[in-house]
Amino acid sequence: SQTIHQWPATLVQPVGSPLSLECTVEGTSNPNLYWYRQAAGRGLQLLFYSVGIGQISSEVPQNLSASRPQDRQFILSSKKLLLSDSGFYLCAWRGTGTRTHGYTFGSGTRLTVV
Amino acid sequence: AQSVTQLDSQVPVFEEAPVELRCNYSSSVSVYLFWYVQYPNQGLQLLLKYLSGSTLVESINGFEAEFNKSQTSFHLRKPSVHISDTAEYFCAVTLTGGFKTIFGAGTRLFVKA
């Protein structure tokens, strides 16, 4: 069966520090991968998505970047965090050609920038 | 461009009462429609979906949603809620030919004893 792992679960980082959040998927190959951010009362904002290794599409210009070094690994990074980067970050995957299946989400990372 | 509007940010309801969470969408092309549920400090879980065919779809835990094309709505209903249904509910649309899913802002359902 397919599973998605996201870590860490919580993170408190000072302003100006770097960030690396990791997401891995097991039990499938060539998934479509997504990073969303959830701010309080504002729903989910799509940040990045990837349809294959090294292929990253950015939805919102900002302080963050994403990489996909392996088929089932998706990393969200920042060189210097801002206070506005605080939020709940969710990784999700969907099988290639399975738009009808909906997403499977990870358990999320709550990032607090202080 | 596609958009999803959830008309209520919070819905308080007493246990065993019926509830309706409203969702309207805007799209010039065909879409798939989804409802997700999020319990505190967890990721989202797929609750139910509409792809085609019968406009009424059901989940395993008693929720149902009805697709209304003329009103571009996909409201979520449950005839009798439980305390355990307290969560945030998100309506979402995916273009039938696209990679992305657009989410509504969410509705927080609070079930009171």
CSV table of C-alpha atoms in Angstrom, one decimal:
chain,number,residue,atom,x,y,z
A,1,SER,CA,0.0,0.0,0.0
A,2,GLN,CA,1.0,3.6,-0.6
A,3,THR,CA,2.2,5.7,2.3
A,4,ILE,CA,3.4,9.3,2.6
A,5,HIS,CA,5.9,10.5,5.2
A,6,GLN,CA,6.5,14.1,6.1
A,7,TRP,CA,8.9,15.4,8.8
A,8,PRO,CA,9.4,17.0,11.1
A,9,ALA,CA,6.0,17.4,12.7
A,10,THR,CA,6.8,20.7,14.4
A,11,LEU,CA,9.6,23.2,13.9
A,12,VAL,CA,10.5,26.5,15.5
A,13,GLN,CA,13.1,28.4,13.7
A,14,PRO,CA,14.5,32.0,14.1
A,15,VAL,CA,14.1,34.6,11.4
A,16,GLY,CA,16.9,34.4,8.8
A,17,SER,CA,17.6,30.7,9.4
A,18,PRO,CA,17.4,28.1,6.6
A,19,LEU,CA,14.6,25.5,6.2
A,20,SER,CA,14.4,22.0,4.9
A,21,LEU,CA,11.2,20.0,5.0
A,22,GLU,CA,11.2,16.5,3.5
A,23,CYS,CA,8.4,14.4,2.1
A,24,THR,CA,8.7,10.8,0.8
A,25,VAL,CA,6.2,8.5,-0.8
A,26,GLU,CA,6.3,4.7,-0.6
A,27,GLY,CA,4.5,2.1,-2.6
A,28,THR,CA,4.1,3.9,-5.9
A,29,SER,CA,6.3,5.2,-8.7
A,30,ASN,CA,6.3,8.5,-10.7
A,31,PRO,CA,3.8,10.2,-8.4
A,32,ASN,CA,2.7,13.8,-8.9
A,33,LEU,CA,3.9,15.6,-5.7
A,34,TYR,CA,2.6,18.8,-4.2
A,35,TRP,CA,3.5,21.3,-1.4
A,36,TYR,CA,0.7,23.3,0.2
A,37,ARG,CA,0.7,25.9,3.0
A,38,GLN,CA,-2.2,26.4,5.3
A,39,ALA,CA,-2.4,29.6,7.1
A,40,ALA,CA,-5.0,30.1,9.9
A,41,GLY,CA,-8.4,30.8,8.4
A,42,ARG,CA,-7.1,31.0,4.8
A,43,GLY,CA,-7.4,27.5,3.4
A,44,LEU,CA,-4.7,25.8,1.4
A,45,GLN,CA,-2.3,27.6,-0.9
A,46,LEU,CA,-0.5,25.6,-3.5
A,47,LEU,CA,3.2,26.4,-3.4
A,48,PHE,CA,4.9,23.9,-5.7
A,49,TYR,CA,4.1,20.8,-7.7
A,50,SER,CA,6.2,18.3,-9.5
A,51,VAL,CA,5.3,15.7,-12.2
A,52,GLY,CA,8.8,14.1,-12.3
A,53,ILE,CA,12.4,14.2,-11.1
A,54,GLY,CA,13.9,17.6,-11.4
A,55,GLN,CA,10.6,19.1,-12.7
A,56,ILE,CA,9.2,21.8,-10.4
A,57,SER,CA,6.4,24.2,-11.0
A,58,SER,CA,6.1,27.2,-8.7
A,59,GLU,CA,2.7,28.7,-8.1
A,60,VAL,CA,3.5,31.7,-5.9
A,61,PRO,CA,6.7,33.7,-6.1
A,62,GLN,CA,8.1,33.8,-2.5
A,63,ASN,CA,10.9,33.0,-0.2
A,64,LEU,CA,10.7,29.2,-0.7
A,65,SER,CA,12.0,26.7,-3.2
A,66,ALA,CA,11.4,23.0,-3.9
A,67,SER,CA,13.4,20.2,-5.3
A,68,ARG,CA,12.8,16.6,-6.3
A,69,PRO,CA,16.1,14.8,-6.3
A,70,GLN,CA,14.5,11.3,-6.4
A,71,ASP,CA,11.3,10.0,-7.8
A,72,ARG,CA,9.5,9.7,-4.5
A,73,GLN,CA,11.2,12.5,-2.6
A,74,PHE,CA,10.1,16.1,-2.5
A,75,ILE,CA,11.9,18.8,-0.5
A,76,LEU,CA,10.8,22.3,0.5
A,77,SER,CA,13.6,24.7,1.3
A,78,SER,CA,14.4,28.3,2.2
A,79,LYS,CA,17.7,30.0,2.6
A,80,LYS,CA,16.4,32.7,5.0
A,81,LEU,CA,13.1,32.3,6.8
A,82,LEU,CA,10.7,35.2,7.2
A,83,LEU,CA,8.1,35.6,9.9
A,84,SER,CA,5.4,35.3,7.2
A,85,ASP,CA,6.7,31.8,6.4
A,86,SER,CA,5.0,30.5,9.5
A,87,GLY,CA,2.2,28.1,8.8
A,88,PHE,CA,1.2,24.5,8.5
A,89,TYR,CA,2.9,22.8,5.5
A,90,LEU,CA,1.4,19.8,3.8
A,91,CYS,CA,2.8,17.5,1.3
A,92,ALA,CA,0.5,15.5,-1.0
A,93,TRP,CA,0.8,13.0,-3.8
A,94,ARG,CA,-1.5,11.7,-6.5
A,95,GLY,CA,-0.8,8.9,-9.0
A,96,THR,CA,0.1,9.9,-12.6
A,97,GLY,CA,-3.1,9.9,-14.6
A,98,THR,CA,-5.3,9.6,-11.6
A,99,ARG,CA,-7.0,13.0,-11.3
A,100,THR,CA,-10.1,11.2,-10.2
A,101,HIS,CA,-8.5,9.7,-7.1
A,102,GLY,CA,-7.9,12.9,-5.1
A,103,TYR,CA,-4.8,13.6,-3.0
A,104,THR,CA,-3.2,11.7,-0.2
A,105,PHE,CA,-1.8,14.1,2.3
A,106,GLY,CA,1.0,13.8,4.7
A,107,SER,CA,0.5,14.6,8.4
A,108,GLY,CA,1.9,18.1,8.0
A,109,THR,CA,4.7,20.2,9.5
A,110,ARG,CA,3.8,23.1,11.7
A,111,LEU,CA,6.5,25.8,11.2
A,112,THR,CA,6.7,28.7,13.6
A,113,VAL,CA,9.2,31.4,12.7
A,114,VAL,CA,10.2,33.5,15.7
B,1,ALA,CA,-9.7,30.8,-13.7
B,2,GLN,CA,-11.2,28.4,-11.3
B,3,SER,CA,-12.3,29.2,-7.8
B,4,VAL,CA,-14.0,27.6,-4.8
B,5,THR,CA,-16.1,29.4,-2.3
B,6,GLN,CA,-17.1,28.0,1.0
B,7,LEU,CA,-19.8,30.3,2.3
B,8,ASP,CA,-19.4,29.6,6.0
B,9,SER,CA,-16.2,29.8,7.9
B,10,GLN,CA,-17.7,28.2,11.0
B,11,VAL,CA,-20.8,26.1,11.6
B,12,PRO,CA,-21.8,25.3,15.2
B,13,VAL,CA,-24.4,22.6,15.6
B,14,PHE,CA,-25.8,20.4,18.3
B,15,GLU,CA,-25.1,16.7,18.4
B,16,GLU,CA,-27.7,14.6,16.4
B,17,ALA,CA,-28.8,17.7,14.5
B,18,PRO,CA,-28.5,17.9,10.7
B,19,VAL,CA,-25.9,20.0,9.0
B,20,GLU,CA,-25.1,21.4,5.6
B,21,LEU,CA,-21.7,22.8,4.6
B,22,ARG,CA,-22.0,24.9,1.5
B,23,CYS,CA,-19.6,25.0,-1.5
B,24,ASN,CA,-19.8,26.8,-4.7
B,25,TYR,CA,-17.3,26.7,-7.5
B,26,SER,CA,-16.5,28.6,-10.7
B,27,SER,CA,-15.0,27.0,-13.7
B,28,SER,CA,-15.4,27.3,-17.5
B,29,VAL,CA,-14.3,23.7,-18.0
B,30,SER,CA,-15.2,20.4,-16.6
B,31,VAL,CA,-14.1,19.6,-13.1
B,32,TYR,CA,-14.0,16.9,-10.6
B,33,LEU,CA,-15.3,17.8,-7.1
B,34,PHE,CA,-14.0,16.7,-3.7
B,35,TRP,CA,-14.6,17.1,0.0
B,36,TYR,CA,-11.8,16.6,2.4
B,37,VAL,CA,-11.8,16.5,6.2
B,38,GLN,CA,-9.0,17.7,8.5
B,39,TYR,CA,-8.9,16.8,12.2
B,40,PRO,CA,-6.7,19.0,14.4
B,41,ASN,CA,-3.0,19.0,13.6
B,42,GLN,CA,-3.4,16.4,10.9
B,43,GLY,CA,-3.3,16.3,7.2
B,44,LEU,CA,-6.4,16.3,5.0
B,45,GLN,CA,-8.3,13.1,4.3
B,46,LEU,CA,-10.5,12.5,1.3
B,47,LEU,CA,-14.1,12.3,2.4
B,48,LEU,CA,-16.0,11.9,-0.9
B,49,LYS,CA,-15.8,12.9,-4.6
B,50,TYR,CA,-18.0,13.5,-7.6
B,51,LEU,CA,-16.6,12.5,-11.0
B,52,SER,CA,-19.6,11.9,-13.2
B,53,GLY,CA,-22.9,10.0,-13.2
B,54,SER,CA,-25.2,10.2,-10.2
B,55,THR,CA,-25.2,13.6,-8.7
B,56,LEU,CA,-25.5,12.3,-5.2
B,57,VAL,CA,-22.4,10.8,-3.6
B,58,GLU,CA,-21.9,9.3,-0.2
B,59,SER,CA,-19.1,8.6,2.2
B,60,ILE,CA,-18.7,5.7,4.5
B,61,ASN,CA,-19.4,7.7,7.7
B,62,GLY,CA,-22.8,9.1,6.7
B,63,PHE,CA,-21.9,12.3,4.8
B,64,GLU,CA,-23.3,12.9,1.4
B,65,ALA,CA,-22.9,15.7,-1.2
B,66,GLU,CA,-24.9,16.6,-4.2
B,67,PHE,CA,-23.6,18.1,-7.4
B,68,ASN,CA,-25.8,20.8,-8.8
B,69,LYS,CA,-24.5,21.9,-12.2
B,70,SER,CA,-26.9,24.7,-12.7
B,71,GLN,CA,-26.1,26.3,-9.4
B,72,THR,CA,-22.4,25.2,-9.6
B,73,SER,CA,-22.6,23.9,-6.1
B,74,PHE,CA,-21.4,20.8,-4.2
B,75,HIS,CA,-22.9,21.1,-0.7
B,76,LEU,CA,-22.0,18.6,2.0
B,77,ARG,CA,-24.7,17.2,4.3
B,78,LYS,CA,-25.2,14.9,7.2
B,79,PRO,CA,-28.6,14.1,8.7
B,80,SER,CA,-27.3,13.6,12.2
B,81,VAL,CA,-23.9,14.7,13.4
B,82,HIS,CA,-21.7,13.3,16.1
B,83,ILE,CA,-19.2,15.0,18.4
B,84,SER,CA,-16.5,13.1,16.5
B,85,ASP,CA,-17.4,15.0,13.3
B,86,THR,CA,-15.9,18.2,14.7
B,87,ALA,CA,-13.2,19.1,12.2
B,88,GLU,CA,-12.5,21.4,9.3
B,89,TYR,CA,-14.0,20.5,6.0
B,90,PHE,CA,-12.5,21.6,2.6
B,91,CYS,CA,-14.2,21.6,-0.7
B,92,ALA,CA,-11.9,21.3,-3.8
B,93,VAL,CA,-12.0,21.2,-7.5
B,94,THR,CA,-9.7,19.6,-10.0
B,95,LEU,CA,-9.8,20.3,-13.7
B,96,THR,CA,-10.5,17.1,-15.6
B,97,GLY,CA,-7.4,17.8,-17.7
B,98,GLY,CA,-5.2,19.5,-15.1
B,99,PHE,CA,-2.5,18.8,-12.5
B,100,LYS,CA,-3.7,21.1,-9.8
B,101,THR,CA,-6.5,21.2,-7.3
B,102,ILE,CA,-8.0,24.4,-6.0
B,103,PHE,CA,-9.3,24.4,-2.4
B,104,GLY,CA,-11.8,26.5,-0.6
B,105,ALA,CA,-11.0,28.3,2.5
B,106,GLY,CA,-12.5,25.6,4.7
B,107,THR,CA,-15.5,25.4,7.1
B,108,ARG,CA,-14.9,24.6,10.7
B,109,LEU,CA,-17.7,22.3,12.0
B,110,PHE,CA,-18.1,22.4,15.7
B,111,VAL,CA,-20.5,19.8,17.2
B,112,LYS,CA,-21.8,20.6,20.7
B,113,ALA,CA,-23.2,18.1,23.2
